[in-house]
Each structure stands twice: as structure tokens, then as C-alpha cells.
Short mmCIF file of C-alpha atoms and ligand atoms in Angstrom, two decimals:
data_model
loop_
_atom_site.label_atom_id
_atom_site.label_comp_id
_atom_site.label_asym_id
_atom_site.label_seq_id
_atom_site.Cartn_x
_atom_site.Cartn_y
_atom_site.Cartn_z
CA MET A 294 0.00 0.00 0.00
CA THR A 295 1.31 3.47 -0.81
CA LYS A 296 1.86 5.80 2.10
CA SER A 297 -0.03 9.07 2.15
CA LEU A 298 1.98 12.27 2.22
CA SER A 299 0.73 13.14 5.68
CA GLU A 300 1.85 9.76 7.00
CA PHE A 301 5.26 10.40 5.51
CA ALA A 302 5.40 13.85 7.07
CA SER A 303 4.35 12.63 10.51
CA ARG A 304 7.15 10.01 10.48
CA SER A 305 9.81 12.64 9.79
CA PRO A 306 8.67 15.79 11.54
CA GLY A 307 12.05 17.51 11.05
CA PRO A 308 12.84 20.89 12.53
CA GLY A 309 10.05 22.69 10.63
CA ARG A 310 10.50 25.38 8.07
CA ALA A 311 13.86 27.15 8.10
CA THR A 312 12.15 30.52 7.62
CA ARG A 313 10.24 31.78 10.63
CA LEU A 314 8.98 34.84 12.44
CA THR A 315 9.27 35.46 16.13
CA VAL A 316 6.91 38.00 17.66
CA ASP A 317 7.97 39.26 21.08
CA LEU A 318 4.79 39.75 23.09
CA ALA A 319 6.76 41.09 26.06
CA ALA A 320 8.03 43.86 23.75
CA VAL A 321 4.45 44.61 22.65
CA VAL A 322 3.44 44.98 26.29
CA HIS A 323 6.52 47.13 26.98
CA ASN A 324 5.55 49.41 24.08
CA TYR A 325 2.01 49.66 25.44
CA ARG A 326 3.47 50.83 28.75
CA VAL A 327 5.62 53.41 26.92
CA GLY A 328 2.38 54.84 25.53
CA GLN A 329 0.69 54.78 28.92
CA GLN A 330 3.68 56.53 30.50
CA ALA A 331 3.52 59.26 27.86
CA THR A 332 -0.18 59.96 28.43
CA GLY A 333 -0.47 59.30 32.14
CA PRO A 334 -3.12 57.01 33.59
CA GLU A 335 -6.04 59.36 32.92
CA VAL A 336 -5.96 58.53 29.18
CA ALA A 337 -7.17 55.01 28.35
CA LEU A 338 -5.19 53.25 25.62
CA TRP A 339 -7.17 50.93 23.38
CA PRO A 340 -4.67 49.02 21.21
CA VAL A 341 -5.36 48.77 17.49
CA VAL A 342 -5.09 45.15 16.29
CA LYS A 343 -6.70 45.56 12.86
CA ALA A 344 -5.35 43.74 9.78
CA ASP A 345 -4.37 40.74 11.92
CA GLY A 346 -2.39 42.89 14.32
CA TYR A 347 -0.56 44.77 11.54
CA GLY A 348 0.29 41.37 10.06
CA LEU A 349 1.85 39.97 13.24
CA GLY A 350 -1.11 37.98 14.62
CA ALA A 351 -4.09 39.74 16.18
CA LEU A 352 -5.09 36.96 18.54
CA PRO A 353 -1.93 36.44 20.65
CA ILE A 354 -1.29 40.18 20.65
CA ALA A 355 -4.85 40.96 21.72
CA LYS A 356 -4.66 38.41 24.54
CA ALA A 357 -1.30 39.70 25.76
CA LEU A 358 -2.51 43.30 25.79
CA ARG A 359 -5.77 42.48 27.55
CA GLU A 360 -3.78 40.62 30.21
CA ALA A 361 -1.55 43.70 30.50
CA GLY A 362 -4.62 45.79 31.31
CA ALA A 363 -5.89 47.20 28.01
CA PRO A 364 -9.54 48.16 28.65
CA GLY A 365 -10.61 47.25 25.10
CA LEU A 366 -9.26 46.83 21.57
CA CYS A 367 -9.79 48.40 18.16
CA VAL A 368 -10.28 46.48 14.90
CA ALA A 369 -11.35 47.74 11.49
CA LEU A 370 -13.96 45.16 10.51
CA VAL A 371 -16.78 43.28 12.14
CA GLU A 372 -15.22 40.07 10.77
CA GLU A 373 -12.07 40.85 12.74
CA ALA A 374 -14.13 41.41 15.87
CA ALA A 375 -15.97 38.10 15.34
CA ALA A 376 -12.66 36.23 14.92
CA LEU A 377 -11.30 37.62 18.19
CA ARG A 378 -14.53 36.83 20.03
CA GLY A 379 -14.57 33.32 18.59
CA ALA A 380 -11.08 32.81 20.02
CA GLY A 381 -12.12 33.98 23.47
CA VAL A 382 -10.90 37.60 23.54
CA THR A 383 -12.87 39.56 26.14
CA GLY A 384 -13.59 43.25 26.59
CA PRO A 385 -15.26 45.77 24.29
CA LEU A 386 -14.11 46.01 20.66
CA ILE A 387 -14.16 49.23 18.63
CA LEU A 388 -15.07 48.96 14.93
CA LEU A 389 -12.92 51.69 13.35
CA SER A 390 -14.45 51.16 9.92
CA GLY A 391 -17.95 51.38 11.34
CA LEU A 392 -20.86 49.17 10.45
CA ALA A 393 -19.43 48.42 6.97
CA GLY A 394 -22.20 46.06 5.92
CA ALA A 395 -22.58 44.37 9.32
CA ALA A 396 -26.06 42.98 9.97
CA PRO A 397 -27.82 44.09 13.18
CA GLY A 398 -27.87 40.48 14.37
CA GLN A 399 -24.09 40.26 13.96
CA LEU A 400 -23.52 43.34 16.09
CA ALA A 401 -25.81 42.35 18.89
CA GLY A 402 -23.83 39.38 20.15
CA LEU A 403 -20.31 40.76 19.83
CA ASP A 404 -20.02 43.65 22.32
CA VAL A 405 -18.70 45.94 19.58
CA GLN A 406 -18.73 49.73 19.51
CA PRO A 407 -18.87 51.02 15.93
CA PHE A 408 -17.63 54.39 14.76
CA LEU A 409 -20.50 55.97 12.80
CA TYR A 410 -19.84 58.34 9.90
CA GLU A 411 -22.49 57.69 7.26
CA PRO A 412 -25.79 58.82 8.77
CA ARG A 413 -28.38 57.16 6.58
CA GLY A 414 -26.80 53.70 6.45
CA ALA A 415 -26.05 53.79 10.16
CA LEU A 416 -29.60 54.75 11.12
CA ASP A 417 -31.07 52.01 8.90
CA THR A 418 -28.81 49.31 10.35
CA LEU A 419 -29.16 50.40 13.97
CA ALA A 420 -32.96 50.58 13.71
CA GLY A 421 -32.79 46.80 13.18
CA LEU A 422 -31.34 46.22 16.64
CA PRO A 423 -33.66 44.91 19.33
CA PRO A 424 -34.91 47.57 21.78
CA GLY A 425 -32.94 47.63 25.01
CA ARG A 426 -29.73 46.50 23.36
CA GLY A 427 -27.85 49.66 24.37
CA LEU A 428 -25.09 49.26 21.75
CA SER A 429 -22.42 51.89 22.43
CA VAL A 430 -21.64 53.98 19.34
CA HIS A 431 -19.14 56.74 18.60
CA VAL A 432 -19.78 59.52 16.09
CA LYS A 433 -16.82 60.16 13.81
CA VAL A 434 -16.14 63.73 12.75
CA ASP A 435 -13.92 64.85 9.90
CA THR A 436 -11.90 67.63 11.51
CA GLY A 437 -9.41 67.80 8.65
CA MET A 438 -8.33 64.31 7.64
CA GLY A 439 -10.54 64.59 4.58
CA ARG A 440 -11.57 60.97 4.83
CA LEU A 441 -14.26 59.26 6.93
CA GLY A 442 -16.50 61.30 9.18
CA LEU A 443 -19.38 63.74 9.31
CA SER A 444 -18.69 67.42 8.86
CA PRO A 445 -18.73 69.15 12.26
CA GLU A 446 -21.93 71.04 11.35
CA ALA A 447 -23.78 67.77 10.73
CA VAL A 448 -22.99 66.26 14.14
CA PRO A 449 -25.73 67.81 16.36
CA ASP A 450 -28.55 66.69 14.04
CA PHE A 451 -27.07 63.22 13.68
CA LEU A 452 -26.78 62.77 17.45
CA GLU A 453 -30.43 63.72 17.79
CA ALA A 454 -31.40 61.26 15.06
CA LEU A 455 -29.52 58.60 17.03
CA ASP A 456 -31.46 59.59 20.17
CA ARG A 457 -34.67 58.74 18.32
CA LEU A 458 -33.55 55.10 18.11
CA GLY A 459 -34.22 54.92 21.83
CA ASP A 460 -32.47 52.37 23.99
CA ARG A 461 -31.26 50.27 21.04
CA ILE A 462 -28.07 52.31 21.19
CA ARG A 463 -26.14 54.72 23.38
CA PRO A 464 -24.12 57.48 21.65
CA VAL A 465 -21.14 57.48 24.00
CA GLY A 466 -18.37 59.19 22.07
CA LEU A 467 -17.10 61.68 19.58
CA VAL A 468 -14.02 60.64 17.62
CA SER A 469 -11.78 62.00 14.91
CA HIS A 470 -8.53 61.06 13.17
CA LEU A 471 -5.37 63.13 12.70
CA ALA A 472 -3.88 63.65 9.25
CA CYS A 473 -0.38 64.96 10.04
CA ALA A 474 0.37 63.95 13.63
CA ASP A 475 3.49 62.04 12.54
CA GLU A 476 5.12 65.35 11.59
CA PRO A 477 4.92 67.17 14.93
CA ALA A 478 5.89 70.60 13.56
CA ARG A 479 2.98 70.83 11.16
CA PRO A 480 0.16 73.19 12.10
CA GLU A 481 -2.75 70.98 10.94
CA THR A 482 -2.94 68.96 14.18
CA ALA A 483 -3.61 71.98 16.40
CA ARG A 484 -6.28 73.10 13.92
CA GLN A 485 -7.97 69.68 14.05
CA ILE A 486 -7.92 69.71 17.87
CA GLU A 487 -9.44 73.18 17.88
CA ILE A 488 -12.27 72.12 15.55
CA LEU A 489 -13.14 69.17 17.79
CA GLU A 490 -12.97 71.28 20.95
CA THR A 491 -15.26 73.90 19.41
CA LEU A 492 -17.72 71.16 18.52
CA LEU A 493 -17.59 69.78 22.08
CA ARG A 494 -18.58 73.21 23.43
CA HIS A 495 -21.63 73.35 21.14
CA PRO A 496 -24.74 73.78 23.31
CA ARG A 497 -26.42 70.73 21.73
CA ILE A 498 -23.34 68.59 22.39
CA ALA A 499 -21.65 69.79 25.59
CA PRO A 500 -24.38 68.45 27.96
CA ARG A 501 -23.95 64.92 26.61
CA GLY A 502 -20.58 64.30 28.29
CA LEU A 503 -19.27 62.36 25.30
CA ARG A 504 -15.97 60.51 25.51
CA VAL A 505 -13.43 61.89 23.05
CA SER A 506 -10.72 60.15 21.03
CA MET A 507 -8.45 61.59 18.32
CA ALA A 508 -4.99 60.20 18.84
CA ASN A 509 -3.15 57.41 17.04
CA SER A 510 0.42 56.57 18.14
CA ALA A 511 1.87 59.83 16.82
CA GLY A 512 -0.97 61.83 18.31
CA LEU A 513 -0.65 60.41 21.81
CA LEU A 514 3.15 60.69 21.84
CA ALA A 515 3.58 64.17 20.34
CA HIS A 516 0.32 66.09 20.81
CA PRO A 517 -0.91 66.29 24.40
CA GLY A 518 -3.97 68.27 23.28
CA ALA A 519 -5.11 65.33 21.13
CA ARG A 520 -5.09 62.71 23.88
CA GLY A 521 -8.75 63.06 24.83
CA HIS A 522 -10.32 60.44 27.12
CA TRP A 523 -8.92 57.53 25.20
CA ALA A 524 -6.38 56.96 22.43
CA ARG A 525 -5.81 54.34 19.74
CA PRO A 526 -2.15 53.31 19.50
CA GLY A 527 -1.21 50.95 16.69
CA ILE A 528 2.23 51.13 15.09
CA MET A 529 4.13 51.96 18.27
CA LEU A 530 2.93 48.72 19.88
CA TYR A 531 4.51 46.81 17.01
CA GLY A 532 7.87 48.42 17.70
CA SER A 533 8.11 51.07 14.98
CA SER A 534 8.18 54.81 15.45
CA PRO A 535 5.20 56.66 14.05
CA PHE A 536 7.69 59.46 13.26
CA TYR A 537 9.80 57.36 10.90
CA PRO A 538 11.81 58.46 8.89
CA ALA A 539 12.44 61.51 11.13
CA ALA A 540 13.01 59.20 14.14
CA ASP A 541 13.14 55.49 14.76
CA TRP A 542 12.07 53.12 17.54
CA ARG A 543 15.10 53.99 19.68
CA ALA A 544 14.07 57.63 20.07
CA ALA A 545 10.65 56.73 21.43
CA GLY A 546 12.03 54.09 23.84
CA LEU A 547 10.20 51.33 21.98
CA ARG A 548 11.31 47.72 21.80
CA PRO A 549 11.38 45.93 18.43
CA VAL A 550 8.82 43.15 18.18
CA VAL A 551 9.65 41.17 15.04
CA THR A 552 12.53 38.84 14.28
CA TRP A 553 12.53 37.20 10.87
CA THR A 554 15.12 34.53 10.26
CA SER A 555 15.99 31.78 7.83
CA ARG A 556 18.93 29.47 7.23
CA VAL A 557 21.42 29.01 4.41
CA ALA A 558 20.13 26.25 2.12
CA GLN A 559 23.09 26.08 -0.26
CA ILE A 560 26.44 27.78 -0.82
CA SER A 561 28.10 28.04 -4.21
CA GLU A 562 31.33 29.56 -5.47
CA LYS A 563 31.19 31.46 -8.78
CA PRO A 564 33.94 33.14 -10.77
CA ALA A 565 33.91 36.86 -11.54
CA GLY A 566 31.56 37.75 -14.37
CA THR A 567 28.84 35.19 -13.50
CA PRO A 568 25.30 36.49 -14.09
CA LEU A 569 22.85 35.51 -11.35
CA GLY A 570 19.16 34.63 -11.17
CA TYR A 571 16.12 35.66 -13.19
CA GLY A 572 16.91 38.33 -15.74
CA HIS A 573 20.60 38.26 -14.80
CA THR A 574 20.15 41.57 -12.97
CA HIS A 575 23.43 41.09 -11.05
CA THR A 576 26.78 39.85 -12.29
CA THR A 577 29.58 38.92 -9.91
CA VAL A 578 32.51 41.36 -10.03
CA ARG A 579 34.97 39.03 -8.28
CA PRO A 580 35.16 35.34 -7.41
CA SER A 581 32.11 35.09 -5.12
CA ARG A 582 30.58 32.93 -2.43
CA LEU A 583 26.82 32.96 -2.69
CA ALA A 584 24.23 31.71 -0.21
CA GLN A 585 20.76 30.62 -1.28
CA VAL A 586 18.22 31.43 1.44
CA PRO A 587 14.72 29.91 1.33
CA VAL A 588 12.58 33.04 1.62
CA GLY A 589 10.95 35.06 -1.14
CA TYR A 590 8.07 37.25 -2.14
CA GLY A 591 5.78 34.27 -1.47
CA ASP A 592 6.66 34.90 2.18
CA GLY A 593 6.25 38.66 1.96
CA TYR A 594 9.93 39.38 1.28
CA ASN A 595 9.22 42.13 -1.22
CA ARG A 596 10.52 41.63 -4.75
CA ARG A 597 11.82 45.20 -4.82
CA LEU A 598 14.38 44.19 -2.16
CA GLY A 599 16.49 42.48 -4.83
CA ASN A 600 19.85 44.26 -5.35
CA ARG A 601 18.81 46.66 -2.56
CA ALA A 602 18.40 44.98 0.84
CA GLN A 603 20.90 43.52 3.24
CA VAL A 604 20.56 40.56 5.61
CA LEU A 605 22.66 39.57 8.60
CA ALA A 606 24.92 36.52 8.56
CA GLY A 607 27.39 35.77 11.33
CA GLY A 608 26.64 39.17 12.89
CA THR A 609 27.62 41.01 9.69
CA ARG A 610 25.65 42.69 6.92
CA ALA A 611 25.54 40.99 3.52
CA PRO A 612 23.78 42.18 0.35
CA VAL A 613 20.85 40.50 -1.39
CA VAL A 614 22.01 40.13 -5.01
CA GLY A 615 19.87 39.55 -8.10
CA ARG A 616 16.11 39.29 -8.10
CA VAL A 617 14.04 38.09 -5.17
CA CYS A 618 12.20 34.92 -6.26
CA MET A 619 8.97 33.52 -4.87
CA ASP A 620 10.81 31.11 -2.55
CA LEU A 621 14.48 32.16 -2.60
CA ILE A 622 16.93 35.00 -2.31
CA THR A 623 20.65 35.01 -3.07
CA VAL A 624 23.03 36.64 -0.61
CA ASP A 625 26.64 37.56 -1.38
CA ILE A 626 28.73 36.16 1.49
CA THR A 627 32.12 36.45 -0.17
CA HIS A 628 33.37 38.45 2.85
CA LEU A 629 32.05 35.83 5.29
CA PRO A 630 34.07 32.62 4.76
CA GLN A 631 32.92 31.25 8.13
CA VAL A 632 29.21 31.12 7.13
CA GLY A 633 28.11 27.64 6.12
CA VAL A 634 25.03 25.68 5.04
CA GLY A 635 22.40 25.66 7.78
CA ASP A 636 23.69 28.84 9.44
CA PRO A 637 21.14 31.46 10.46
CA ILE A 638 20.31 34.43 8.25
CA THR A 639 18.47 37.37 9.80
CA LEU A 640 16.12 39.32 7.55
CA LEU A 641 14.69 41.47 10.35
CA GLY A 642 16.01 41.74 13.89
CA ARG A 643 19.32 41.39 15.69
CA ASP A 644 22.39 39.27 15.03
CA GLY A 645 25.24 40.20 17.36
CA GLU A 646 25.96 43.92 17.14
CA GLU A 647 23.98 44.37 13.95
CA PHE A 648 20.26 45.06 13.68
CA ILE A 649 17.82 45.42 10.79
CA SER A 650 14.65 47.19 11.84
CA VAL A 651 11.24 47.13 10.18
CA GLU A 652 11.87 50.83 9.62
CA GLU A 653 15.11 50.19 7.71
CA MET A 654 13.34 47.68 5.48
CA ALA A 655 10.56 50.23 4.92
CA GLY A 656 13.26 52.70 3.83
CA TRP A 657 14.65 50.24 1.25
CA LEU A 658 11.13 49.88 -0.10
CA ASP A 659 10.25 53.59 0.01
CA THR A 660 7.24 52.77 2.16
CA ILE A 661 6.24 52.90 5.84
CA PRO A 662 6.76 50.27 8.57
CA TYR A 663 3.01 49.53 8.61
CA GLU A 664 3.16 48.07 5.10
CA VAL A 665 6.23 45.94 5.85
CA THR A 666 4.59 43.98 8.67
CA CYS A 667 1.15 43.85 7.02
CA ALA A 668 2.82 42.18 4.01
CA LEU A 669 4.54 39.40 6.01
CA GLY A 670 3.36 36.17 4.44
CA ARG A 671 0.91 33.81 6.09
CA ARG A 672 3.16 31.01 4.87
CA VAL A 673 5.84 31.90 7.42
CA PRO A 674 5.39 30.03 10.74
CA ARG A 675 5.22 32.36 13.73
CA THR A 676 6.44 31.85 17.26
CA TYR A 677 5.19 34.08 20.08
CA ARG A 678 7.59 34.86 22.88
CA THR A 679 5.91 35.72 26.14
CA VAL A 680 7.20 37.50 29.22
CA GLY A 681 8.96 34.54 30.80
CA ASP A 682 10.67 33.23 27.64
CA SER A 683 14.37 33.83 27.11
C1 LIG B 89 -5.11 52.36 12.27
C2 LIG B 89 -5.75 53.42 13.07
C3 LIG B 89 -5.14 53.88 14.24
C4 LIG B 89 -3.76 53.47 14.70
O1 LIG B 89 -2.81 54.31 14.08
P1 LIG B 89 -1.23 54.15 14.35
O2 LIG B 89 -0.63 55.20 13.49
O3 LIG B 89 -0.87 52.78 13.88
O4 LIG B 89 -1.01 54.35 15.79
C5 LIG B 89 -5.85 54.78 15.01
N1 LIG B 89 -7.08 55.23 14.63
C6 LIG B 89 -7.66 54.82 13.48
C7 LIG B 89 -9.00 55.36 13.10
C8 LIG B 89 -7.01 53.92 12.65
O5 LIG B 89 -7.59 53.54 11.51
#
């Protein structure tokens, strides 16, 4: 009888895939505390774990932050809220992207608090809730982001329309989002704060005692006037500075969260003048030692990193040469004669004295750290390090 593949695999478990991600939950919790220290205890920090925790794994991160005292969490979509609930995450969940097609029945069981910004759709959906539900909702105002939100003038009427839904809902908050908080010198942030404060003094709004939130990571770190009652840190929790490229994680006292490693699969020696890889985009200029490393754009190692990025081998930087393939990169290790097959290669994180941050990789790609972690491939196995792990 022929053996099935799974039988074969179970007989030779092996060490698992050479390419893996380690997410340091203790660092996430440290970064949360950095935020809390900046704001003081009177501002509640509700971590943002949308887009699967910026690509790093919403569930373990959500659990670690709830255990560390986070009063609630923010996600973008109702599907994300349902996934966290299904996995046992407790506490209220903010829906940053609002109702976004959610059915009233879906909302009722989840203990979610949507941001509302599109009056007609919101009123129609919320009218479908059972009386007495008391779903907490936050009204989103566009104070200058030019994106989601009601205009400030439309807010009083909308709040009164919400009142007419009776005890199905409770309008508990007024929220807005900052457009330029990551560049602290720009004047737009103060203007946005002023618009929200003016709205809060409006005679049809002031008596409501609404809870206010404007700040993302940059807002809560750099703009005390934007802190409100509660803030929504995202990127800083994941170990990158919201002020990149002006500043990096070190300046904010953050701890890096991601380590991405692989191992050398093959080493070859090539004479000078040897063209390498798809399209022959790199040709050796001297007799070269080349390492093949089993990671590629199929794992979220961006194809534009070819002939641009560096990795760490034996505590030293080494360039990625030629094109990035779906499953492989080639690294020039001519200057590292001690590196052999099976030795570790660090794509992100520390090796000895050297360190490659998410921010540095974002710089190679002319993008922001958010996109680097969001793009990390689901194919890469993840390990979560908790407080007690070494
Ligand atoms: C994603 C998001 C945040 C978090 O922003 P960071 O810059 O990652 O801190 C906060 N508020 C809203 C509305 C968001 O969409």
C-alpha cells in the first residue's frame, strides 16, 4: 500500500521550516506601557489590532494586551471582531471602519462599539437592533483628515437622530482622526484639535458628556492636546516609530517586536563575471561565495528588495544580489568565509551587534513600517515569545 503524504510527514517531523517569524509579546506589552507613561493614567489606551495585528497575529497580541490591562481593543472590521470573540478575547471592541455592511444580528452578540460616519446607512442598520440592546456607538467627525466622518456642522442633528432610536443604542463618544500627527511641527494637528474642541462646546453637544478620542500613536506621543479620554495606538505597539523616517524606535524608547530569520540552504562559489538569477540583474565582479536562502516574495519578502536589501549573517551585513524569487533570495557572502550551510540568516532583527529594523526595510522599499509587517506572508510560521521566555 502506498503511504499518504501526511503519514510520511508525521514520520519525519524535522525541525520545521527554516524561515520563521518570532513576535515578542513582552516587547508589545513594553511598548504599550511606553504609551501609557507618555499619556499618564487618565488617558485610556485601546490598542489597534486591525489587519491581523498589523500582520503579526491579532489573537496572541490581543490576549497579551488584555492581560496587560488594556480596557478594550480596536479592529477595522466586524469580521475581525468576530474572529477575536470566537477565540475567546474579552472586553469591548471598537469597529474603526464602522458598520461596513454588518447585519444588526451580527452586532448584537459581539459587544462591539462602531464608529458611525455615514448617517443614513447607520440609522437604517441600527434601527434593526432589538430595543434595550444599548449598543455603544461613537460619532466620527472629519476635523481635517478629509476621509471618513461627518462634517462638524452635521454632528448635532445626527446625534439627535440617534437619540430617536431609543435604547437600542447609546451614543457614547465623539471621535476624529489626525492627518499629520506624525510630523509634529505641522500646524494641521492643532487646527484639528481646535475644531473638535469647538464642537464639544456646542450647546447641543456639551451636555452629553461624550468621551473623546483623536490620537493614534503619533498623536498620543507628540500632541498632548489630542489625547482626549482615550487613544488608539497601533504602530508603536509593534515596535516602529510613528515618526519614521524623522526618528526610529530607539528615540521613542520602543522595543522591536519582530525577528525574521531563515537558514542558508546552499552555498556556491562562482567566478567573476557570472550572471545571477532571473533576468541576470546582477553579475559577480569578483570570485564570489553565494548563499541561497529559502525566503521570497511568497513569504512577503518584497521583490523590490532584490539588489537593494541587506541581511545579517554571522553578525555582519551581507547584500541581497539579483532578483528576489517567490521562494528564494541570493546573498553575497564572499566576505564571510565562516558562514556555512544551515547557518542562520536574519532578515529582520538582531544578530550580534547588527540590527535590521522594520523601519530600515521600509526605507529600502520607500514605504512605511506599517506596510512591511502587514505584508509578512501567512506562509511563514510564527512563534510568540511571552514574558517569561528567554
Ligand atoms: C489604524 C488606526 C489607528 C492606529 O494608528 P497608528 O498610526 O498605527 O497608531 C488609530 N485610529 C484609526 C482610526 C485607525 O484607523
